[in-house]
Short mmCIF file of C-alpha atoms in Angstrom, two decimals:
data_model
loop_
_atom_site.label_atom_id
_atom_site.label_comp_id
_atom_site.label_asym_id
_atom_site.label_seq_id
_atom_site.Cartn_x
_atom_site.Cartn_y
_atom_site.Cartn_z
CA UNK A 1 118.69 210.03 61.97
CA UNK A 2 115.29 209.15 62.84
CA UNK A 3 113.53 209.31 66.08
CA UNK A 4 113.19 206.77 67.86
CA UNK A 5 109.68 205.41 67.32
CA UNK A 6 106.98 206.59 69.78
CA UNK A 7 108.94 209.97 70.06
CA UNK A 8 105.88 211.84 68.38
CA UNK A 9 102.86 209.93 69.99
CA UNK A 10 100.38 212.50 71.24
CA UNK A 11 97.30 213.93 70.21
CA UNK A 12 97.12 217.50 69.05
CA UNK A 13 95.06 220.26 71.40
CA UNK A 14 93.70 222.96 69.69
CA UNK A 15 94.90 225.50 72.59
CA UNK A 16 98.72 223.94 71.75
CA UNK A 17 98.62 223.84 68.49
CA UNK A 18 99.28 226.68 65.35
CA UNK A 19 98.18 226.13 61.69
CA UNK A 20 100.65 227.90 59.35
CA UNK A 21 99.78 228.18 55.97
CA UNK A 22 102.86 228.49 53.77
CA UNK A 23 102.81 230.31 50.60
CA UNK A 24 99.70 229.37 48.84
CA UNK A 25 99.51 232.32 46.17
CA UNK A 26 97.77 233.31 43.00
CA UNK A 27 101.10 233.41 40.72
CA UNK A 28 102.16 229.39 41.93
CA UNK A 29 99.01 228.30 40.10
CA UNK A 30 99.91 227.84 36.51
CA UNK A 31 102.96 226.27 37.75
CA UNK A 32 101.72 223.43 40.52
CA UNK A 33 100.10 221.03 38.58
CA UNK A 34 98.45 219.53 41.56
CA UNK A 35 97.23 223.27 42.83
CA UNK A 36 93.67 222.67 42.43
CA UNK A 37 93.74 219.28 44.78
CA UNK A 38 96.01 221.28 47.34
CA UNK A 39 93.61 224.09 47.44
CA UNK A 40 90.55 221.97 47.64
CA UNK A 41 92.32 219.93 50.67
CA UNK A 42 93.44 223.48 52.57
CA UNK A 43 89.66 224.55 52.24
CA UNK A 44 88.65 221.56 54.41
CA UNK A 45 91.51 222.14 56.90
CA UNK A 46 91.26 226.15 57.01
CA UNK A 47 87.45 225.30 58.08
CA UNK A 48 88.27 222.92 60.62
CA UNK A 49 90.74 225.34 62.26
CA UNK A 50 88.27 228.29 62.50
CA UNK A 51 85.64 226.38 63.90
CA UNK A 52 87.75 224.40 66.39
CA UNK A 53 90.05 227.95 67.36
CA UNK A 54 93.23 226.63 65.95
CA UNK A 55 95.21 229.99 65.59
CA UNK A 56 96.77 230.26 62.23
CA UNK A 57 99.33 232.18 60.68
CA UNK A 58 99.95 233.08 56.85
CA UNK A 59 102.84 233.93 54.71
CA UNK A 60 103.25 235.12 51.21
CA UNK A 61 106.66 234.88 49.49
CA UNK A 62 107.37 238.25 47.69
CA UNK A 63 103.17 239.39 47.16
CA UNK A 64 104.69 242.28 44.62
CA UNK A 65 105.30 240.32 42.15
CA UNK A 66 104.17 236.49 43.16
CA UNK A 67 100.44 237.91 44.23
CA UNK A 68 98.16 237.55 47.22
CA UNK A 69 96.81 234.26 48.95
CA UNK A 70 94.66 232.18 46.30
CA UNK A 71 91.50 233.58 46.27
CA UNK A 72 89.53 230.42 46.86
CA UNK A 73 91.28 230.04 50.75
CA UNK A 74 89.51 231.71 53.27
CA UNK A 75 91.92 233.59 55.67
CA UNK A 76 90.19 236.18 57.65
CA UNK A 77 90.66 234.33 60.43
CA UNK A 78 94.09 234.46 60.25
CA UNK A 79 96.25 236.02 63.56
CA UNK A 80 98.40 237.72 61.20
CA UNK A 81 99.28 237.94 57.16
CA UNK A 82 102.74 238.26 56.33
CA UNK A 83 104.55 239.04 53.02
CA UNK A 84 108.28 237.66 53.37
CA UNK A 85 111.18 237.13 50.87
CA UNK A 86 113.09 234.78 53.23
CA UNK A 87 112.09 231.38 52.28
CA UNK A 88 111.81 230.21 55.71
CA UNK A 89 108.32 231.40 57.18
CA UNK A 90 110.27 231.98 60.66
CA UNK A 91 110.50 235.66 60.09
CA UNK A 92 110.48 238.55 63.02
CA UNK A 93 106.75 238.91 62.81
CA UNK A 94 106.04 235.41 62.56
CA UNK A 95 108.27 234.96 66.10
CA UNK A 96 106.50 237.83 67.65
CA UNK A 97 102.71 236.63 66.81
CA UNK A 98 103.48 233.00 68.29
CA UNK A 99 105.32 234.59 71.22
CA UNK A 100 101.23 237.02 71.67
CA UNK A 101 99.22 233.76 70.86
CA UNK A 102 101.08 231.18 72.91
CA UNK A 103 103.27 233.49 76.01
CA UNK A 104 106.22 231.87 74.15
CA UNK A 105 105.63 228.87 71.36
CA UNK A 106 103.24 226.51 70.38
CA UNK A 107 103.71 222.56 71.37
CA UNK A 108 103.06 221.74 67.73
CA UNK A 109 102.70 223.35 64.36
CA UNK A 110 100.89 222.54 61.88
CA UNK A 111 102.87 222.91 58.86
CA UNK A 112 100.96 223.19 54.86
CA UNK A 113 101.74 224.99 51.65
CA UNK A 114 104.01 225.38 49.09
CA UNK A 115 106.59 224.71 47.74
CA UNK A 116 107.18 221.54 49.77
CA UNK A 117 111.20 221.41 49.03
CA UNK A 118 111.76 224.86 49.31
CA UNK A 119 109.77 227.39 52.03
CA UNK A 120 107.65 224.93 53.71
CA UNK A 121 110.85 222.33 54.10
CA UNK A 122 113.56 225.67 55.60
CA UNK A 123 110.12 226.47 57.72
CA UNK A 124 110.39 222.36 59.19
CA UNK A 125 113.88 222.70 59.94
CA UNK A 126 113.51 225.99 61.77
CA UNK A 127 110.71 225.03 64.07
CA UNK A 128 112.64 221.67 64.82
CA UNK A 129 115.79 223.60 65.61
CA UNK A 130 113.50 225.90 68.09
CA UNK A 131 112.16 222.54 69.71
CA UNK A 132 108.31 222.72 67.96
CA UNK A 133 106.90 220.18 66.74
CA UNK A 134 105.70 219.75 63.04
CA UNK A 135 102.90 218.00 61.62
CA UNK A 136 103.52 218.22 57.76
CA UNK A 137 99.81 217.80 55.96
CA UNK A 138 101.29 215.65 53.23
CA UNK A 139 97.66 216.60 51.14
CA UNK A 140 98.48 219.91 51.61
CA UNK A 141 101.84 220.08 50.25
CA UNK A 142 103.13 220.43 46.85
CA UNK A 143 105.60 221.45 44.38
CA UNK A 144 106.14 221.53 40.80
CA UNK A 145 107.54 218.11 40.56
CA UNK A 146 106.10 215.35 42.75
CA UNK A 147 109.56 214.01 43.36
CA UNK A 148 110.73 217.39 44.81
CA UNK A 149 107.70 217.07 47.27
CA UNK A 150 108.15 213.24 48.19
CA UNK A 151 111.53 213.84 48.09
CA UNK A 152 111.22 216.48 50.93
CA UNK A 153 108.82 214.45 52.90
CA UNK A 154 111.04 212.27 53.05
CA UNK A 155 114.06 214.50 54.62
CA UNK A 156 111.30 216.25 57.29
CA UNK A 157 110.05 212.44 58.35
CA UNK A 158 113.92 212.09 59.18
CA UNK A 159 114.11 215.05 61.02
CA UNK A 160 111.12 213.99 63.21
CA UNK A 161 108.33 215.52 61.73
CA UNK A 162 104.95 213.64 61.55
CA UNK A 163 104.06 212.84 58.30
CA UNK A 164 100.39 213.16 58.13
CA UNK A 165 96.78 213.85 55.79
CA UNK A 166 94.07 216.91 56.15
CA UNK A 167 91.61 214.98 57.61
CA UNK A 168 94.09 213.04 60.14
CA UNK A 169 94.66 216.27 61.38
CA UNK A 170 90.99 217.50 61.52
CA UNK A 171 90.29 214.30 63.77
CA UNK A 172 92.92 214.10 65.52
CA UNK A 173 91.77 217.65 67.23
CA UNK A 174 88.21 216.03 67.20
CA UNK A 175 88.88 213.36 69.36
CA UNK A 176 85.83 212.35 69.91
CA UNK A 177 82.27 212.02 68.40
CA UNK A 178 81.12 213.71 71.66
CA UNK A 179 82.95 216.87 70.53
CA UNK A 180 80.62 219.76 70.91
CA UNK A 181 81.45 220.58 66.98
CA UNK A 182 81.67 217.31 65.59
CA UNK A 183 78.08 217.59 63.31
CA UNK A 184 80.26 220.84 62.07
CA UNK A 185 83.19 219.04 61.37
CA UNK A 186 81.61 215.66 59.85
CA UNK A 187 79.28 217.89 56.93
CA UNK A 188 83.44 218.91 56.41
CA UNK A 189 85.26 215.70 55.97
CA UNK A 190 81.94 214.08 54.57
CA UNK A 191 83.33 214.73 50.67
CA UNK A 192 86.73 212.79 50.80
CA UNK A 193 89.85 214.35 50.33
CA UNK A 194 91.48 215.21 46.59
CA UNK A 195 94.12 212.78 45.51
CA UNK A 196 97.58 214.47 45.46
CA UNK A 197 99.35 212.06 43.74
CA UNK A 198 101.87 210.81 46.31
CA UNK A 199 105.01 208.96 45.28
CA UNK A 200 103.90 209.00 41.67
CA UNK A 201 104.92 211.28 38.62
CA UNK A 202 103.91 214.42 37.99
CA UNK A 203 101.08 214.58 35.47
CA UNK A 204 101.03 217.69 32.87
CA UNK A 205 99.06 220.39 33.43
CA UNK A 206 95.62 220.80 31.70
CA UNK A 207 95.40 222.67 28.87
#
């Protein structure tokens, strides 16, 4: 059942809020056919976090054989880097860095990667069982069908997540034009976002 409308009306502050990036690895790339869009829109938002100190925390589903974070996603920032075979990100060291960066949890989460039905979806259900809030980044999602994404997007807008874009993110932490950082942020969003194909079929990879 939904929530009731209004439920999720708040802005986002950096100092409660926790990018986590879900999954986005080397070996997924031959087999997300929207990778390339996903990556370009995670560039944008990985930027905007660093340079308005939005923690973030990384996971990468068995790194032995599924490889390290894409190369083009810049992660240094990162509180912590954590290989996992649990779908879920919500792993012991993922519990203990929140618990360091926030004296507990954050207010919100924001919530990207892949794949949208599988980790990042068991991630959504565990932070709304812990009473966090989710922002999904809808631009920033994918799997290897679209349906399986929209499909999921669908479930976590049920469960009360906020259902939301890469750049309705970045300005939602902006707030205002008066923001100290906003000439940073606006030569960011200035190129708009890649087109991730929402609610319509999955087109073939390029050959």
């Amino acid at each position: 059942m939904r929530k009731a409308i209004g439920s999720n009306l708040y802005r986002l502050q950096p100092e409660k809020t926790l990018f986590m990036q879900c999954d986005i690895q080397e070996k997924f790339k031959p087999a997300i056919p929207l990778m390339n869009a996903l990556i370009e829109n995670t560039k944008k938002l990985l930027a905007a976090g660093k340079i308005l100190n939005v923690p973030l925390l990384v996971t990468e589903q068995y790194p032995e054989r599924l490889g390290k974070t894409v190369a083009e996603l810049d992660i240094q920032h990162a509180c912590a880097n954590i290989p996992k075979t649990k779908f879920s990100m919500i792993v012991g060291p993922i519990k203990k860095n929140m618990a360091a960066i926030f004296s507990g949890k954050p207010q919100t989460v924001v919530l990207f990667g892949i794949e949208a039905h599988v980790c990042v979806e068991q991630t959504a259900f565990d932070l709304i069982n812990n009473k966090v809030n989710v922002w999904l980044v809808a631009d920033c999602c994918a799997s290897r069908l679209n349906q399986d994404r929209d499909l999921a997007l669908e479930r976590l807008r049920d469960i009360g997540c906020v259902i939301t874009s890469s750049e309705s993110v970045i300005f939602n932490l902006l707030n205002s034009k008066d923001h100290k950082e906003f000439k940073q942020i606006s030569a960011l969003v200035r190129k708009v976002s890649a087109d991730v194909q929402l609610w319509r079929r999955t087109k073939a990879p390029e050959k």
